[in-house]
CSV table of C-alpha atoms in Angstrom, one decimal:
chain,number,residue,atom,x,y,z
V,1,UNK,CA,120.8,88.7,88.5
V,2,UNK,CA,121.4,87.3,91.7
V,3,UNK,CA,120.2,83.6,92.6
V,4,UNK,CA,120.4,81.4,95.8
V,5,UNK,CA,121.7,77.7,95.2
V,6,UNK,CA,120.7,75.6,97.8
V,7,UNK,CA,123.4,72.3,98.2
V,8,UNK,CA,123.1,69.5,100.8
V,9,UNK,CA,125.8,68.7,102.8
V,10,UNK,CA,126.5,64.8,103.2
V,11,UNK,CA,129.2,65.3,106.6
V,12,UNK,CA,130.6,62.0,108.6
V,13,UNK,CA,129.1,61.7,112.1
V,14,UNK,CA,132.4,63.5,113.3
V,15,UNK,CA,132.0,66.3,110.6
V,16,UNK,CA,128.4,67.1,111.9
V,17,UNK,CA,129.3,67.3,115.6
V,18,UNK,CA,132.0,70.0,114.0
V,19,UNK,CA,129.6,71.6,112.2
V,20,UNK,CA,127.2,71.6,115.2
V,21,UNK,CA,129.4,73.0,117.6
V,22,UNK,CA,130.4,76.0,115.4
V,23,UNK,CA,126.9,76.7,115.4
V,24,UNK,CA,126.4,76.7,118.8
V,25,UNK,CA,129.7,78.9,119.5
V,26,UNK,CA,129.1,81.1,117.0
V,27,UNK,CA,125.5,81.9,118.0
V,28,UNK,CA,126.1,82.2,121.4
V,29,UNK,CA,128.7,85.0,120.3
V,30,UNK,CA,126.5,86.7,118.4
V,31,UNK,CA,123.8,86.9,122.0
V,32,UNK,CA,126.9,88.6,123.5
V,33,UNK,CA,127.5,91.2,120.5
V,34,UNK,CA,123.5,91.9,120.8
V,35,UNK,CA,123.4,92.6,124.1
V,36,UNK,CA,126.4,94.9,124.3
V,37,UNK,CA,125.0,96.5,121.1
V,38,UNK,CA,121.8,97.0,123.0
V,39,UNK,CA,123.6,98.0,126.2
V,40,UNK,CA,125.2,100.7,124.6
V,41,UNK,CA,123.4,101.3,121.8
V,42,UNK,CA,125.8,100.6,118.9
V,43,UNK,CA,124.4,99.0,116.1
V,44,UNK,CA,127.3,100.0,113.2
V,45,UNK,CA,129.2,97.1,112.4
V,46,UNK,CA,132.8,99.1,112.9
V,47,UNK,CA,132.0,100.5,116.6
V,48,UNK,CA,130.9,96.8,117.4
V,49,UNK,CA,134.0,95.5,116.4
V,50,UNK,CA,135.8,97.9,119.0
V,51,UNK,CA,133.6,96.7,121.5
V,52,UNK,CA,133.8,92.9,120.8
V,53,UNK,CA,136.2,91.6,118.4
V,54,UNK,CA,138.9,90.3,120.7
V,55,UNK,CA,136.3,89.4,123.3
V,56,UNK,CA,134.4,86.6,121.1
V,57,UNK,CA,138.1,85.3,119.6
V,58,UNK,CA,139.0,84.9,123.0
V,59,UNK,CA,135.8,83.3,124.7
V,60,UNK,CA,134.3,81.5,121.6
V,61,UNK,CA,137.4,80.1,119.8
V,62,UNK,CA,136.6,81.9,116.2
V,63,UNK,CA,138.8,82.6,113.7
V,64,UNK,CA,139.2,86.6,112.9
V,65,UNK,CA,136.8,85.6,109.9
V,66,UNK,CA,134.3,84.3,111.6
V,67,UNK,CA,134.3,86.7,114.4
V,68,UNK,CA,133.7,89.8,112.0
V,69,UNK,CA,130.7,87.9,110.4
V,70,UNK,CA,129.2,87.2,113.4
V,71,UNK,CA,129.4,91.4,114.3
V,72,UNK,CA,127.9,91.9,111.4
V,73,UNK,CA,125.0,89.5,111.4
V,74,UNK,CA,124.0,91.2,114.6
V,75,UNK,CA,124.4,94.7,113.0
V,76,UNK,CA,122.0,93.3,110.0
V,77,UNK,CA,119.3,91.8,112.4
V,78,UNK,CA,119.5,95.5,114.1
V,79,UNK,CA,119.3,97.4,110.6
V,80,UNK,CA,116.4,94.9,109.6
V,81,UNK,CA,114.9,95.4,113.0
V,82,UNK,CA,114.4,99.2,113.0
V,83,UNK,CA,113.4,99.6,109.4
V,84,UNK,CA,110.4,97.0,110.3
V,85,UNK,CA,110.0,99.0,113.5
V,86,UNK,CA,109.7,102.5,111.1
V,87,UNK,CA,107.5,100.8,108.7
V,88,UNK,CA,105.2,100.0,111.7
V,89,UNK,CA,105.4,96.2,111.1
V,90,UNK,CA,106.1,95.5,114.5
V,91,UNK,CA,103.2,97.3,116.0
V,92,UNK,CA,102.0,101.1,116.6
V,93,UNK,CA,104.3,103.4,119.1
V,94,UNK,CA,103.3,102.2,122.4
V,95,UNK,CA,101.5,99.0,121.6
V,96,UNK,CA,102.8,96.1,123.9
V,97,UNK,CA,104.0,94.1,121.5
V,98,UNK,CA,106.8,96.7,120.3
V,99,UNK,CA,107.2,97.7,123.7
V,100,UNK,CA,108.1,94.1,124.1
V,101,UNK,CA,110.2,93.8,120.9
V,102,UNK,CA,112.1,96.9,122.0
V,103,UNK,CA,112.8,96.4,125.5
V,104,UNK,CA,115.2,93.5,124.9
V,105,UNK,CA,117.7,92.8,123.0
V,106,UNK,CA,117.8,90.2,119.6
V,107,UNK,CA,118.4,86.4,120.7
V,108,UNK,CA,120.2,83.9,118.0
V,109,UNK,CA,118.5,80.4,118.0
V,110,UNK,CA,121.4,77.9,118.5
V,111,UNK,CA,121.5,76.3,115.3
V,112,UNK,CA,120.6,79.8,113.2
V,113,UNK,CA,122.6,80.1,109.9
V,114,UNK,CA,126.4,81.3,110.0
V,115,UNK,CA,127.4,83.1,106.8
V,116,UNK,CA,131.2,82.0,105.4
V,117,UNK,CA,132.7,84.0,102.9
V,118,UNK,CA,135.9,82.3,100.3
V,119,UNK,CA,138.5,82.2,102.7
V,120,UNK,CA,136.4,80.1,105.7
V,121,UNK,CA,135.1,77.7,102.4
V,122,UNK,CA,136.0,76.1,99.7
V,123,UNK,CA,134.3,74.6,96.8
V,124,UNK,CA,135.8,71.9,94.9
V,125,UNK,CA,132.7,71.0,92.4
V,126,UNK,CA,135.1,67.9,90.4
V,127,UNK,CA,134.9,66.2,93.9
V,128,UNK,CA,132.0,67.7,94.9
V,129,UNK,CA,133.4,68.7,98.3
V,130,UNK,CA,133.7,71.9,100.3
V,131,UNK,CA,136.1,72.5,102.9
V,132,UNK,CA,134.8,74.4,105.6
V,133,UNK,CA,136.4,76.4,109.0
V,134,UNK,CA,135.3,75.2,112.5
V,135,UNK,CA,136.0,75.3,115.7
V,136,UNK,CA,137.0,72.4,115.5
V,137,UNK,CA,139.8,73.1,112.9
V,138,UNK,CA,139.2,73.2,109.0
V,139,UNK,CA,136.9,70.2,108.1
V,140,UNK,CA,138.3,69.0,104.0
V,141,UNK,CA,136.3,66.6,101.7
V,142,UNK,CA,132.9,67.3,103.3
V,143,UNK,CA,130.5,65.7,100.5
V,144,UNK,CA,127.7,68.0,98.7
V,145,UNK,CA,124.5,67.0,96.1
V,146,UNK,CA,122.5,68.7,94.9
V,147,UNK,CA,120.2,68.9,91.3
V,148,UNK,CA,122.3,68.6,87.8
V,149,UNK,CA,120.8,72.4,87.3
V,150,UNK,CA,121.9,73.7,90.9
V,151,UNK,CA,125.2,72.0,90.3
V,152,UNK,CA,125.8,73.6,87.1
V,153,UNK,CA,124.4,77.2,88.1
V,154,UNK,CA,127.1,77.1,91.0
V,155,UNK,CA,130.0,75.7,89.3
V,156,UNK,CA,129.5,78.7,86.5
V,157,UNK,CA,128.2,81.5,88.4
V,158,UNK,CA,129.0,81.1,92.2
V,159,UNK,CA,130.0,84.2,93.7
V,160,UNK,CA,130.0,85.8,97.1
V,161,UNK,CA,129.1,84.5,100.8
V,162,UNK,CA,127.4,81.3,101.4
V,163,UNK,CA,125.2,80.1,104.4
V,164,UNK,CA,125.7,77.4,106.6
V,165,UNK,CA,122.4,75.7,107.5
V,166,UNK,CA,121.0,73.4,110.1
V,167,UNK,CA,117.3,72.5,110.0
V,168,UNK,CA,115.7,68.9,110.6
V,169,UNK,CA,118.9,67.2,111.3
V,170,UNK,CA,119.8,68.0,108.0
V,171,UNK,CA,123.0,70.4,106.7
V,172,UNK,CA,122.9,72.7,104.0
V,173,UNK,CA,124.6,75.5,102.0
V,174,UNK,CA,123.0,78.7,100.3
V,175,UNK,CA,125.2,80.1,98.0
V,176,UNK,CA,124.8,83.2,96.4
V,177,UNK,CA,125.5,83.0,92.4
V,178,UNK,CA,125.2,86.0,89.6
V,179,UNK,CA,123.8,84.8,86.8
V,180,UNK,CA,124.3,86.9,83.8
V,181,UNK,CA,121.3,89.0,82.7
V,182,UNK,CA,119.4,88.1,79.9
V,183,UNK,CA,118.3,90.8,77.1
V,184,UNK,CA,114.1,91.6,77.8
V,185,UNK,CA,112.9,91.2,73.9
V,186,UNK,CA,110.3,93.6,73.0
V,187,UNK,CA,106.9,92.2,74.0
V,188,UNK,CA,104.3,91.1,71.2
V,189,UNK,CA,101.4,92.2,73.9
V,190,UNK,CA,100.8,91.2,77.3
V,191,UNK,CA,99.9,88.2,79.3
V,192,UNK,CA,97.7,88.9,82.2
V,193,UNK,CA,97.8,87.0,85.4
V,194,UNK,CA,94.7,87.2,87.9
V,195,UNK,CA,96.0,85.6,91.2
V,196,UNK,CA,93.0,84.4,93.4
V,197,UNK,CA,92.6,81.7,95.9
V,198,UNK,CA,90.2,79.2,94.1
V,199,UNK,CA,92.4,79.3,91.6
V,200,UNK,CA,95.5,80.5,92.1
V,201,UNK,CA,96.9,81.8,88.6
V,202,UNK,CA,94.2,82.5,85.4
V,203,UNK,CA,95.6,84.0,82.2
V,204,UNK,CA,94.0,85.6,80.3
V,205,UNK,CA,94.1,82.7,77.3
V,206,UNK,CA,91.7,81.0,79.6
V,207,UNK,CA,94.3,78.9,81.2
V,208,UNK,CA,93.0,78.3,85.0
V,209,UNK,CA,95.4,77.0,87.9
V,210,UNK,CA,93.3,75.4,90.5
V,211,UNK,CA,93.6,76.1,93.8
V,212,UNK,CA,91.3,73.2,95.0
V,213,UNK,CA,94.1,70.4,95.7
V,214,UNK,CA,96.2,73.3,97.4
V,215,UNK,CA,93.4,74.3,99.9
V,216,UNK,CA,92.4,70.9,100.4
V,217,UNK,CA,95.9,70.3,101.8
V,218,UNK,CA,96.0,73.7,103.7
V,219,UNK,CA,92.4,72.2,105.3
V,220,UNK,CA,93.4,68.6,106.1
V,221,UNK,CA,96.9,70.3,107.7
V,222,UNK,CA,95.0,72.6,109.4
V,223,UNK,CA,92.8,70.2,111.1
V,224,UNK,CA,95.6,67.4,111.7
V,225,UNK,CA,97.6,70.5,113.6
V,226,UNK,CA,94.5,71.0,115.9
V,227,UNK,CA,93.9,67.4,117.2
V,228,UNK,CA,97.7,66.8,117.7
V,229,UNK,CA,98.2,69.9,119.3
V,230,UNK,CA,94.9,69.2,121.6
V,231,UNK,CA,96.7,65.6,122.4
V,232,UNK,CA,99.8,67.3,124.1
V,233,UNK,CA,101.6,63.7,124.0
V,234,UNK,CA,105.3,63.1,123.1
V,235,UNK,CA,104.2,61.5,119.7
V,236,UNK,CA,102.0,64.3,118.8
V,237,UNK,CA,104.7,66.6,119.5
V,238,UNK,CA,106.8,64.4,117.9
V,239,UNK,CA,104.7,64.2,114.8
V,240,UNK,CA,103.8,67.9,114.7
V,241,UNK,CA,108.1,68.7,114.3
V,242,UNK,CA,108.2,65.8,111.3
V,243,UNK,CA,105.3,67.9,109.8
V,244,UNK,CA,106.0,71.4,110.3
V,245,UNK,CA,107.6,72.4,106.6
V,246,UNK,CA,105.8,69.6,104.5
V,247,UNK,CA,102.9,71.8,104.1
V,248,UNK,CA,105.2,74.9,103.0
V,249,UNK,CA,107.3,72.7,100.1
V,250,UNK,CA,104.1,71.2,98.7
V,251,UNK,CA,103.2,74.9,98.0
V,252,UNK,CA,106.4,76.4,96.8
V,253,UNK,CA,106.9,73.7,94.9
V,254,UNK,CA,103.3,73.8,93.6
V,255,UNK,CA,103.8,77.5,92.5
V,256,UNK,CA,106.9,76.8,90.9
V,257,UNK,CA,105.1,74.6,88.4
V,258,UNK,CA,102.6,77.0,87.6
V,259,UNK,CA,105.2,79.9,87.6
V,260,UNK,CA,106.9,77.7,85.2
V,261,UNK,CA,104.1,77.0,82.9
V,262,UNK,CA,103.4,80.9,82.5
V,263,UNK,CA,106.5,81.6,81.7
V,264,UNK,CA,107.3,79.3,78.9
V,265,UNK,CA,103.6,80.2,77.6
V,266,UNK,CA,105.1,83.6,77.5
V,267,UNK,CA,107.9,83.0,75.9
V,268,UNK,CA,106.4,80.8,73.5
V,269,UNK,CA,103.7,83.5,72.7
V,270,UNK,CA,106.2,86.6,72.1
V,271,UNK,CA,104.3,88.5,75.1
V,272,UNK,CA,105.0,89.8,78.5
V,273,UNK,CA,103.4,89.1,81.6
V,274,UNK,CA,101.2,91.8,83.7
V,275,UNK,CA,101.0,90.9,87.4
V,276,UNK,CA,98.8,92.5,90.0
V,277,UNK,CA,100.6,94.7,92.0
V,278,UNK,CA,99.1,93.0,95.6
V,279,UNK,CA,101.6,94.8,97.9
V,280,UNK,CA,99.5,95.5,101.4
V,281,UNK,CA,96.4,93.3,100.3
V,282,UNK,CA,96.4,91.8,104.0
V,283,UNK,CA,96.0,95.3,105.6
V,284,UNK,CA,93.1,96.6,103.1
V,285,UNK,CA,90.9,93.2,102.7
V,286,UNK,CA,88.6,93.3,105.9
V,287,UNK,CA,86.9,89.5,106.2
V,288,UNK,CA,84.9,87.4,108.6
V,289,UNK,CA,87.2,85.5,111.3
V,290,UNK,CA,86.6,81.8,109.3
V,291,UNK,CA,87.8,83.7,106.0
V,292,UNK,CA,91.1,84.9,107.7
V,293,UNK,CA,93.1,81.7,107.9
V,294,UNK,CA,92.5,81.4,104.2
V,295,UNK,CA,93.5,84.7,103.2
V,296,UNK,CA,97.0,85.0,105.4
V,297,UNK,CA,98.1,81.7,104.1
V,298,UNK,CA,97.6,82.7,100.6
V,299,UNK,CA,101.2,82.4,98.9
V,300,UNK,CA,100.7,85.5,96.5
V,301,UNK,CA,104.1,87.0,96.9
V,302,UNK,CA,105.7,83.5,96.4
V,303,UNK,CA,104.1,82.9,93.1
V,304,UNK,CA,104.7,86.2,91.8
V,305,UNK,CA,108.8,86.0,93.0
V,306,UNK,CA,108.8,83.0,91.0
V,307,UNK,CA,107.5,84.6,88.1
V,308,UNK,CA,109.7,87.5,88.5
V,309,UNK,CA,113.3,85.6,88.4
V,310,UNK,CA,111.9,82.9,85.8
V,311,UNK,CA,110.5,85.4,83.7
V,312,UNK,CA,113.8,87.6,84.1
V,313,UNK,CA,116.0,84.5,83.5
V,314,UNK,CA,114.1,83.9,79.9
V,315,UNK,CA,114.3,87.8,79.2
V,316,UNK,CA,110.6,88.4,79.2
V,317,UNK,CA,109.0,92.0,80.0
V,318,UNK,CA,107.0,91.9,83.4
V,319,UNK,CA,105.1,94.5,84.5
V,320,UNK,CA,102.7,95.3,87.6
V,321,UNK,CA,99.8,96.9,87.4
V,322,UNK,CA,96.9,98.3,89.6
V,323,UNK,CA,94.6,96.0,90.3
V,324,UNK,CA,91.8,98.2,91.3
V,325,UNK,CA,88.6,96.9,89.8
V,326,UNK,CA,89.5,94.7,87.1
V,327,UNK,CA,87.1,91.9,88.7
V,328,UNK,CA,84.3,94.5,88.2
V,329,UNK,CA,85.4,96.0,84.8
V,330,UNK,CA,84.2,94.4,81.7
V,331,UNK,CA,87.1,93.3,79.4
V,332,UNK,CA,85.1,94.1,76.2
V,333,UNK,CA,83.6,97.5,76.7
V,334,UNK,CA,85.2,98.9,79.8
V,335,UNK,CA,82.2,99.0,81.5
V,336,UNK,CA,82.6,98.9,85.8
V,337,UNK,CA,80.3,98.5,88.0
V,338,UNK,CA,80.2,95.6,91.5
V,339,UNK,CA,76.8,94.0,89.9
V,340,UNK,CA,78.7,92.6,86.6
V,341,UNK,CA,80.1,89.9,89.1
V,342,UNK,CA,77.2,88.4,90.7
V,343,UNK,CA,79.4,85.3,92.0
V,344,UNK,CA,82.9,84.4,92.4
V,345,UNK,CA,83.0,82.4,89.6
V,346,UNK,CA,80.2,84.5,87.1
V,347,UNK,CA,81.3,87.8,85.1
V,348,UNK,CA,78.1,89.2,83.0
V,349,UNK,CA,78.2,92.7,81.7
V,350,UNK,CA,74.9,94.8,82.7
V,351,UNK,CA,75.7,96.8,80.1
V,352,UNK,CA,76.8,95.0,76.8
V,353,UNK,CA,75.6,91.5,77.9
V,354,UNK,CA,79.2,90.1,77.6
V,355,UNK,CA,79.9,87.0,79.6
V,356,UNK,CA,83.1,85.0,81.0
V,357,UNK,CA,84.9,83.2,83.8
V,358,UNK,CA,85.4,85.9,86.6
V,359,UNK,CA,89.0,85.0,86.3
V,360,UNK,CA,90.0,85.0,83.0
V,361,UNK,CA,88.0,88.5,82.8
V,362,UNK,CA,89.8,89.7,84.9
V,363,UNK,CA,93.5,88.6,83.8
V,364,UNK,CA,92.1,90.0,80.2
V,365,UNK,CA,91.8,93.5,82.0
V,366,UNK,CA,95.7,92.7,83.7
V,367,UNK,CA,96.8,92.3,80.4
V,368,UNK,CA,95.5,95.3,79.0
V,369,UNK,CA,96.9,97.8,81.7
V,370,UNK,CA,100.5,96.1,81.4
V,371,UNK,CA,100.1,97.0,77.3
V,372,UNK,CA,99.0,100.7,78.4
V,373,UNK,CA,101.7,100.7,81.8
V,374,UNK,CA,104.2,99.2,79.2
V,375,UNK,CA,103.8,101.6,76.7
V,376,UNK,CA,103.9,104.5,79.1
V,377,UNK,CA,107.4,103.6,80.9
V,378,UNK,CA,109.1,103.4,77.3
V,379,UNK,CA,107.6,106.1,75.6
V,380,UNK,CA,110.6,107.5,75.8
């Protein structure tokens, strides 16, 4: 299984200015490799090279290293930007905004992330230094921290590339690390997992994860964006830069805990864990303009990524399910129709009189089509 470590770098004042302008150079190369690629409408990453290896080594200063990875993160954005144009992500054939998006060729912000493979760095994890290429020349002893779990995850399993990253006036490095697979046991039944928005996670043991503190931060951000932006002073703008991710780590790092807490619950139970299968939810769900906000910056996917690789780390069985109906469907006789949920928070069965939290009806309903899903796929 593959992992991202994310490490901070701790450069001198001298070492970022390196770092800086290696950035710079090698994003402005990569503008250059776009635009020829769009010119002449190469996107493989072996006719680029004919066209503009020795050109960026010449102009820009890189290293032959460097100047291949920079070809090929142009031929990636490319590959990534026609399969989002084929899956119709970018807009319908002739809609302005693709006509836009196609009529120009990709940009590279200046300070977008540089991959470097083993022979551009070096990771010395007793000194806890990497040495790193430049154009500046090879920077050695640049200082790194990170957690005593990231630390140990990358000294053991650390293998391939590794990103160079600039954001907030900060420096960091992704580094990609295998981690061995772990056995999936043979699951003692099923935990279900009803992902909502007033609460974010219920299991089906009853177990609900509020959503109130999450929206309430989502609503105060919301709001504080609004009257800075209306203010259009230095300060606001100012203020509105320091802001801009502290909204996004309070709720990664809130769906981390509860991604954590189902999956030891799991694991301490015997079971697996039945997820919704939410895939297009944006597209099907048709709301009222005030309800949209709410519904796009619902983190859904996040939470259930973190279940996925946690769950996958602890070798516990997960498995998606449809979730068509299981608000409506009684957990205890099966019964479905839209009047057993008269409120977001009531379930009561119209036909056997059976009543429970919406929520934790529903997750019991999850948890019964990941036992029937499960026992499908390995009948074999």
């Amino acid at each position: 299984m593959k992992l991202v470590v994310q490490v901070k770098l701790l450069p001198t004042p001298e070492q970022a200015a390196a770092l800086e302008a290696t950035l710079h150079a090698v994003n402005t190369a990569a503008d250059l490799v776009s635009a020829v690629a769009f010119d002449q409408q190469c996107f493989r990453n072996y006719d680029l090279r004919e066209h503009t290896y020795d050109r960026i080594k010449a102009e820009y200063g890189l290293a032959a290293q460097a100047a291949q990875h920079v070809i090929k993160k142009v031929a990636d954005a490319y590959r990534t930007f026609h399969a989002n144009l084929r899956a119709g992500n970018v807009g319908a054939p002739g809609a302005k905004r693709r006509t836009r998006a196609e009529s120009r060729p990709i940009t590279f912000r200046p300070d977008a992330a540089q991959p470097y493979d083993d022979r551009c760095l070096s990771w010395l994890m007793q000194a806890r230094t990497v040495s790193i290429w430049t154009t500046c020349g090879r920077l050695k002893n640049v200082a790194f921290t990170g957690s005593p779990e990231q630390l140990k995850t990358l000294a053991a399993c650390r293998k391939g590339e590794s990103d160079l990253v600039a954001r907030d006036g900060g420096w960091y490095l992704y580094a990609t690390c295998e981690v061995p697979d772990v056995p999936v046991t043979e699951p003692e039944g099923f935990l279900g997992v009803d992902l909502g928005i007033a609460n974010i996670a219920t299991t089906g043991d009853g177990t609900r994860h509020s959503g109130k503190g999450l929206n309430a931060v989502r609503h105060r951000n919301r709001e504080l964006r609004r009257r800075l932006q209306a203010k259009r002073t230095k300060s606001a703008r100012r203020l509105l830069k320091k802001r801009r991710r502290r909204e996004a780590r309070f709720a990664a790092d809130t769906n981390h805990t509860i991604a954590k807490q189902i999956v030891t619950e799991a694991e301490r139970t015997g079971q697996g864990i039945a997820l919704e299968d939410l895939q297009g939810i944006r597209d099907r769900v048709r709301l009222r303009k005030p309800q949209r906000v709410t519904l796009h910056s619902w983190s859904f996917h996040q939470l259930g990524s973190f279940i996925a690789y946690k769950a996958r780390r602890a070798g516990i069985a997960l498995i998606h399910v449809d979730p068509a109906y299981t608000s409506q469907q009684c957990s205890a006789c099966g019964h479905t129709e839209r009047a057993n949920r008269p409120d977001q928070e009531t379930f009561l069965c119209t036909s056997c009189g059976f009543a429970e939290h919406a929520d934790v009806n529903a997750a019991r309903n999850i948890a019964a089509r990941g036992v029937a899903g499960w026992a499908v796929s390995h009948a074999a």
